[in-house]
XYZ file of C-alpha atoms in Angstrom:
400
model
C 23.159 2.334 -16.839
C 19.609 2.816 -17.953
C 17.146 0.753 -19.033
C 18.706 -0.985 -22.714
C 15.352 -3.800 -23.931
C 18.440 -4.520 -26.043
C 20.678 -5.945 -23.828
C 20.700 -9.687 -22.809
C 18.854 -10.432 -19.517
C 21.723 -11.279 -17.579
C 23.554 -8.235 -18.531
C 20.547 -6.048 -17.452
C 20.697 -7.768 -14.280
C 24.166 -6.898 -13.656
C 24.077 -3.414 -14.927
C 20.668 -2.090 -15.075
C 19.842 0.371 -12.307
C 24.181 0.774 -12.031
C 26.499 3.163 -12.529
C 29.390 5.092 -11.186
C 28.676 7.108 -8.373
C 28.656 10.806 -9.805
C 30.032 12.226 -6.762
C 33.143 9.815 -5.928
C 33.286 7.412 -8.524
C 32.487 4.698 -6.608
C 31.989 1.060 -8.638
C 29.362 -0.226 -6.216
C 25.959 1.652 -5.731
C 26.532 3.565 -2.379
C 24.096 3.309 0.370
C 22.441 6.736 0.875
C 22.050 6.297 4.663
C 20.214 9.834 5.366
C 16.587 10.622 5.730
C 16.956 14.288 3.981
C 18.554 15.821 1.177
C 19.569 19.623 1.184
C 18.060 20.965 -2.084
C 19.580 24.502 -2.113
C 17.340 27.284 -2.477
C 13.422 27.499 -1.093
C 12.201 27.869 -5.268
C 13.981 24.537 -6.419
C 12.693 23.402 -2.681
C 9.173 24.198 -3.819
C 9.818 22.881 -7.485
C 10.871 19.114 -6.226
C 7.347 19.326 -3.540
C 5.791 20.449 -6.434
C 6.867 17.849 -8.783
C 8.264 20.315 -11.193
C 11.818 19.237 -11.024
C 13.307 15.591 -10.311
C 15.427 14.678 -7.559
C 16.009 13.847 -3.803
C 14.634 15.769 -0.822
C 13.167 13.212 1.908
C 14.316 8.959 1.517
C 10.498 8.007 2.313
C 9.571 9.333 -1.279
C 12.956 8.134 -2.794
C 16.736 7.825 -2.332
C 19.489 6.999 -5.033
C 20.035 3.814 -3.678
C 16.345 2.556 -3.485
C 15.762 4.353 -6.871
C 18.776 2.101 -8.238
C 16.732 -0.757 -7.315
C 13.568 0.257 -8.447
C 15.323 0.910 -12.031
C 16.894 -2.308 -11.975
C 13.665 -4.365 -11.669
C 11.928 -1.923 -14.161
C 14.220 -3.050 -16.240
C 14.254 -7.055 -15.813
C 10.216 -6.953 -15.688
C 10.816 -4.937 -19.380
C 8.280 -2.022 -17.648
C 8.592 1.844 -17.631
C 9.096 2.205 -13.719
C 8.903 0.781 -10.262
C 8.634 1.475 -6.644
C 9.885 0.020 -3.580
C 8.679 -1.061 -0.406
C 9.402 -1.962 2.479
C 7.639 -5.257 2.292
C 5.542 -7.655 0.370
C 2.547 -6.507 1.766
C 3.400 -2.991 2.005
C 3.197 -3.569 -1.843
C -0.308 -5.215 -1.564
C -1.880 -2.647 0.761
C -0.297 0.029 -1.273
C -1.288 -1.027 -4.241
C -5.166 -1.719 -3.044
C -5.216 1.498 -1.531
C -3.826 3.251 -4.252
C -6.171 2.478 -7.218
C -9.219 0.718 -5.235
C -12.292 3.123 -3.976
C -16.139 1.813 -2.460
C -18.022 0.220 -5.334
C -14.815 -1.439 -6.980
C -14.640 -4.935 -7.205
C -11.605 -7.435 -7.368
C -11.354 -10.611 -8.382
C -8.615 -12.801 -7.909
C -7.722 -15.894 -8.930
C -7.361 -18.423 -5.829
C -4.958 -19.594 -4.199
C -3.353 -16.096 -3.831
C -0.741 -15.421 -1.215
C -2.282 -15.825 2.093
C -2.036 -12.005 3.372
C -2.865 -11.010 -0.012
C -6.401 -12.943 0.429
C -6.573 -11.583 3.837
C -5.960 -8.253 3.320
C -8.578 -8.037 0.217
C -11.362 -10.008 2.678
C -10.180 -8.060 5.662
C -9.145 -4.651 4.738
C -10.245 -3.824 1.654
C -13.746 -4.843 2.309
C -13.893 -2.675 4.969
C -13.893 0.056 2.800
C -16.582 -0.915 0.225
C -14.665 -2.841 -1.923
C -16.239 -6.048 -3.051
C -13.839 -9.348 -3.245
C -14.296 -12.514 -5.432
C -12.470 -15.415 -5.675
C -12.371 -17.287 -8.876
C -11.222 -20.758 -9.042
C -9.494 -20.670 -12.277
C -9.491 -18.041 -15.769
C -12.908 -19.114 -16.948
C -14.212 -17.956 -13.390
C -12.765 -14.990 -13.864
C -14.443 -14.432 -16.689
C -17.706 -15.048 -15.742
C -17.317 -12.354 -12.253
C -15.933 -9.691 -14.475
C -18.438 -6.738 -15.050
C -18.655 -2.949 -15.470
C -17.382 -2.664 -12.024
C -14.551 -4.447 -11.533
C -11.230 -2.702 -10.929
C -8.692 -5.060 -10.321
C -7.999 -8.850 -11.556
C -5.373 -10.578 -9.103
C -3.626 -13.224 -9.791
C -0.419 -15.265 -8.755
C 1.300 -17.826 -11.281
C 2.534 -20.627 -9.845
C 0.020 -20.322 -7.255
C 1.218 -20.424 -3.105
C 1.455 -23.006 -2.330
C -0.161 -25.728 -4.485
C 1.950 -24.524 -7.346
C -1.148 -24.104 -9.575
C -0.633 -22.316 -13.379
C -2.563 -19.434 -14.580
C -2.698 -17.987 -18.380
C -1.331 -14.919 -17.840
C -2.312 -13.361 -21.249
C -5.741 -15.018 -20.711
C -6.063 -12.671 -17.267
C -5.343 -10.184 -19.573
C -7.448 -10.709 -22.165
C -10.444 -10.373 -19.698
C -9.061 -7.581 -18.073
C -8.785 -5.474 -21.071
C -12.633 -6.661 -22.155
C -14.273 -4.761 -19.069
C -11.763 -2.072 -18.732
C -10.295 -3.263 -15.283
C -6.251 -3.261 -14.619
C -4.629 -6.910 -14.365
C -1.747 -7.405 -11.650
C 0.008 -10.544 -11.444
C 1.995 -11.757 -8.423
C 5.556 -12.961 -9.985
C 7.462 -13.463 -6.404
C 7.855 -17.174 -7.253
C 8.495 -17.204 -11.013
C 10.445 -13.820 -11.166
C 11.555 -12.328 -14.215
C 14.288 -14.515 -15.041
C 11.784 -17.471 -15.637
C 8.178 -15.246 -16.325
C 7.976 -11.020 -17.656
C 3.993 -10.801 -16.829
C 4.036 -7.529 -19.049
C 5.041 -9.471 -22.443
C 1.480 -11.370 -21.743
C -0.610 -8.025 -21.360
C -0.278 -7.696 -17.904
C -0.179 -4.048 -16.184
C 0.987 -4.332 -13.083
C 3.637 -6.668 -11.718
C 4.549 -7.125 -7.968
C 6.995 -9.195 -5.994
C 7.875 -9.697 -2.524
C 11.378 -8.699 -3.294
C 12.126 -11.050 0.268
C 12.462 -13.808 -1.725
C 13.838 -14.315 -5.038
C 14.998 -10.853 -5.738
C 17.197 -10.707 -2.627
C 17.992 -14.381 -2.789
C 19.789 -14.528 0.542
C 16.931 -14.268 3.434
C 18.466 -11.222 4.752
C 16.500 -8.385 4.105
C 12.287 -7.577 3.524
C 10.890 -5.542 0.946
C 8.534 -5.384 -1.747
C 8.300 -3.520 -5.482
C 5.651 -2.862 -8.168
C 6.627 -2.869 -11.739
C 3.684 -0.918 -14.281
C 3.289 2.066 -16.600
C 4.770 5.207 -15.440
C 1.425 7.040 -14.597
C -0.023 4.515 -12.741
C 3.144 4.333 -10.531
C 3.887 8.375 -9.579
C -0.306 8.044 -8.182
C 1.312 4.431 -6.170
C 4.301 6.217 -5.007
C 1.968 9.372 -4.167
C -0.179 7.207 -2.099
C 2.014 4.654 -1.022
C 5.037 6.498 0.382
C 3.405 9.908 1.000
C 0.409 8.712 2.336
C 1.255 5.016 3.688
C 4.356 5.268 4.335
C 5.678 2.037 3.073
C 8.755 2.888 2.590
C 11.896 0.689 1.891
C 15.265 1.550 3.491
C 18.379 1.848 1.462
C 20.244 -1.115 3.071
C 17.753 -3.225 2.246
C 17.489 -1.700 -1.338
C 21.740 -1.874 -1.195
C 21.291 -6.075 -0.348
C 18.417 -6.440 -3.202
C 20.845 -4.773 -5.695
C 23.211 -6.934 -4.914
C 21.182 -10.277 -4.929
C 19.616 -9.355 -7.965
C 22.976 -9.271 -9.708
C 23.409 -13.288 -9.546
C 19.208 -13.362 -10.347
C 19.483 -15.567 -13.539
C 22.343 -17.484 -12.238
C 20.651 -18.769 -9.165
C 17.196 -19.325 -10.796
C 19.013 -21.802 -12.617
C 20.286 -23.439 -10.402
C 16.924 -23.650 -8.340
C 15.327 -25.060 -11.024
C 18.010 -27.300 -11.259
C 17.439 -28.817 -8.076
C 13.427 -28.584 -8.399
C 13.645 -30.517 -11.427
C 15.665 -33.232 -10.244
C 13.998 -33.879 -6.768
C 10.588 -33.713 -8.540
C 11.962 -36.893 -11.202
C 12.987 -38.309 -7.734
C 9.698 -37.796 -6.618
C 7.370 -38.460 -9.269
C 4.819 -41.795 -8.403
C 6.775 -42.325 -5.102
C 4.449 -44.022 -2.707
C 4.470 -42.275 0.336
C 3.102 -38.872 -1.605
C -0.808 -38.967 -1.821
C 0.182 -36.140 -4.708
C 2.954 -34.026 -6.145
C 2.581 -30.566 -7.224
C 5.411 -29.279 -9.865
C 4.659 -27.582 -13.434
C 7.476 -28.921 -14.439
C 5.780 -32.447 -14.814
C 3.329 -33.618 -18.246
C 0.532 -34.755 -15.681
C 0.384 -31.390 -13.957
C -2.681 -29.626 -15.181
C -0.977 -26.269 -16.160
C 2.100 -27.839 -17.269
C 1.463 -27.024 -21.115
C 0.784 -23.206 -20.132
C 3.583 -22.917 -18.046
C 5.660 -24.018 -20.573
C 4.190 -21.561 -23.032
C 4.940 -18.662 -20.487
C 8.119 -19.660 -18.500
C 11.598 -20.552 -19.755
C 12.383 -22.802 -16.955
C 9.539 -24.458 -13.805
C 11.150 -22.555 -11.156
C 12.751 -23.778 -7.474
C 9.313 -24.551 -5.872
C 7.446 -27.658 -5.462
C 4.512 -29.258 -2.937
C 4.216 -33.023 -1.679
C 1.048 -33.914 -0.111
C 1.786 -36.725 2.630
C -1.927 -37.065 3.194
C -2.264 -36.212 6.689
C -0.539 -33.494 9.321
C 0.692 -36.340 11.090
C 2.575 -37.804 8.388
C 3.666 -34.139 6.859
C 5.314 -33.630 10.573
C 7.239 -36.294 10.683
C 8.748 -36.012 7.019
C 9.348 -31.954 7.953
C 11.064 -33.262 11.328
C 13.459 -35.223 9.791
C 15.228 -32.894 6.718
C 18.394 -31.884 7.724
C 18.698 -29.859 4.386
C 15.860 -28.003 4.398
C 15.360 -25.459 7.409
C 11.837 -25.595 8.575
C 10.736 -21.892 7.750
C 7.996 -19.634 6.056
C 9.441 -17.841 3.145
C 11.086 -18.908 0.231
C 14.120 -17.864 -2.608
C 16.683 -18.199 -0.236
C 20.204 -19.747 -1.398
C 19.390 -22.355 1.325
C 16.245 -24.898 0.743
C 13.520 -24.272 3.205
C 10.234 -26.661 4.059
C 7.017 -25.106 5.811
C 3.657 -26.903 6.584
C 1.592 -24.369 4.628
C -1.693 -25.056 6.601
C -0.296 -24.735 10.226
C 1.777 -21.803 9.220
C 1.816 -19.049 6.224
C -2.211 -20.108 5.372
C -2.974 -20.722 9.004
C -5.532 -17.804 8.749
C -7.776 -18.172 6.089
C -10.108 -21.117 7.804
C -10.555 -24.784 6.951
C -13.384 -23.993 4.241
C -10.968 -21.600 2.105
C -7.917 -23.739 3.059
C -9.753 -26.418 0.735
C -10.743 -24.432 -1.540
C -7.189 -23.268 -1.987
C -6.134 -26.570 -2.203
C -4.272 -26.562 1.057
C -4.708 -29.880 2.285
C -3.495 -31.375 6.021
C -0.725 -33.401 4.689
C 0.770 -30.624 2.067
C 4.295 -29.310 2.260
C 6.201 -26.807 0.598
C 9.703 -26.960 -0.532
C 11.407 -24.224 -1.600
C 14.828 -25.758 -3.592
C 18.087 -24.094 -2.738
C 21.435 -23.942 -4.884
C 22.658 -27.183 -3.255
C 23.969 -29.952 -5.090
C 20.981 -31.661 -6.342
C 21.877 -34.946 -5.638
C 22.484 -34.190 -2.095
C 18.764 -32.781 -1.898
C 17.191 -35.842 -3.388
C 19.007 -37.724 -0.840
C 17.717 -35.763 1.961
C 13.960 -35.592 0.690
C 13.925 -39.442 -0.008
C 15.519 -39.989 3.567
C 12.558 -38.360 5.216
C 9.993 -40.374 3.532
C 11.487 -43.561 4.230
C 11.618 -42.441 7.775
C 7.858 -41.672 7.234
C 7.238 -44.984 5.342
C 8.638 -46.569 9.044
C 6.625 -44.894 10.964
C 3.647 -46.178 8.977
C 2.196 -42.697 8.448
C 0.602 -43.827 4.781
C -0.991 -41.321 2.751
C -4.756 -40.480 3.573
């Protein structure tokens, strides 16, 4: 089925990107498990190197079954096109490389993902590129200029679940001429379509949400057709980051049951962050699902539901230990989207990197955690989450 803007969202997500396999019939998207495709005759072999004529000659440029998944997102993210990789930051470095030269300048909005920050410092520096981190849209506004390329930005932010206007980003992209991308791994397009704001480019580490199930990596870019046959060009022809077709069969698959399971993360979110809300062992609670949060009146404006994330701050590393120590629900584990609910101690682990000045600048304090909500029974969450504070509340390890 191709792309129908008319059909409901969760029939999209079923059938976009799906059909019956021409060749056997087949109900479920086959995996094309083979590096090469015989195209026939050396003219239509030189037409599809060319680019004159569609179609499949070598899986790192593109195979049916990671072109199935590249449709399907298209679709959900209401774009033209899409392409895969084979991870998160294959996406990032692709998409950096792709459209960033010396001179250009980025700004993104922090936090930002923390090997998204590091690659821009690290990497693209390297080459010329100049980097600038903006603490929220009205910094952005003031760093843009005739050279800036890029705008960056991630909404809710990783990990202190910060909001960002989206068609704000856009607004100030579009004034100097530079091309926005937002990071929508955590809100996905179930909850948040960064395009209906004005935004160009949309990425996700399809690891998370998208697959659902913690069993396979990749990445994806969602933007205007042009724009993504130069990212495929560079990314897979050049880079290389390519994503394999069983890992494109198990994103397929996940992204079936996408609207289902966001709301049912939510769900849970919402509930343990009611449970939460003024407890005393949190110094602070992060979820934009809450009046008091600072972005919750944007968020609400741009997302249909607050999505399966939320932060506690415990006030020290100490104190975040021993609540992280004793969850029995929630696996201790980087990543998030999984059917299962997972905990991580963002500043000893996924932000370990970036250095104690930008860790506070990010808002990654000592005593924050991340929870990423599963599809559990609520209830039996909250119970789990309010065990391991009490424990902490025993131990006497009091917020900072």
């Amino acid at each position: 089925m191709t792309h129908n803007p008319d059909r409901a969202f969760r029939t999209r997500a079923v059938h976009a990107g799906h059909g019956l396999d021409p060749a056997t019939g087949a109900h479920a998207t086959p995996i094309y498990a083979t590096s090469t495709f015989g195209y026939g005759s050396a003219e239509r072999g030189a037409r599809l190197f060319a680019g004159e004529e569609q179609g499949y000659f070598y899986s790192r440029l593109t195979n049916p079954t990671v072109r199935a998944f590249e449709e399907k997102v298209a679709s959900l993210e209401g774009l033209p096109d899409a392409v895969a990789f084979a991870s998160g930051m294959g996406a990032v470095s692709a998409l950096s490389l792709t459209l960033l030269k010396p001179g250009d300048e980025v700004i993104f909005v922090a936090p930002l993902y923390g090997g998204t920050t590091g690659f821009l410092h690290e990497v693209a520096a390297k080459f010329g590129v100049k980097v600038h981190e903006a603490p929220d849209e009205v910094g952005v506004e003031a760093l843009t200029g005739p050279r800036t390329r890029l705008i960056w930005v991630e909404t809710p932010t990783n990990p202190a679940l910060g909001i960002v206007d989206l068609a704000r980003i856009a607004r100030a992209a579009q004034a100097c001429g530079a091309l926005s991308v937002a990071d929508n791994t955590f809100s996905t397009p179930a909850l948040t379509r960064p395009a209906e704001h004005g935004i160009d480019l949309v990425m996700h580490s399809a690891t998370k949400y998208l697959g659902g199930h913690g069993d396979a990596i990749g990445g994806v870019v969602a933007g205007p057709a042009d724009l993504l046959a130069e990212l495929r060009g560079v990314g897979l022809r050049h880079v290389g980051a390519s994503l394999g077709p069983f890992e494109a069969y198990l994103f397929l698959r996940g992204m079936k049951t996408l609207p289902l399971r966001m709301q049912a993360h939510c769900e849970g979110a919402a509930a343990l962050a009611q449970a939460l809300d003024g407890h005393p062992a949190l110094k602070a609670l992060h979820y934009p699902g809450l009046r008091t949060h600072p972005g919750h009146a944007v968020a609400a404006r741009q997302m249909s539901g607050f999505g399966g994330l939320l932060s506690i701050d415990l006030g020290t590393q100490a104190a975040a230990s021993a609540f992280l120590n004793h969850l029995t629900l929630f696996t201790q584990a980087v990543s998030l989207g999984d059917v299962e609910s997972l905990s991580c101690h963002p500043g000893s682990t996924t932000h370990h990197l970036l250095g104690e000045e930008a860790l506070r600048r990010q808002g990654v304090t000592p005593g924050l955690v991340r929870l990423s909500v599963g599809i559990e029974e609520p209830r039996d969450l909250v119970d789990d989450v309010l065990g391991a504070l009490e424990h902490v509340r025993a131990g006497h390890l009091q917020p900072g």
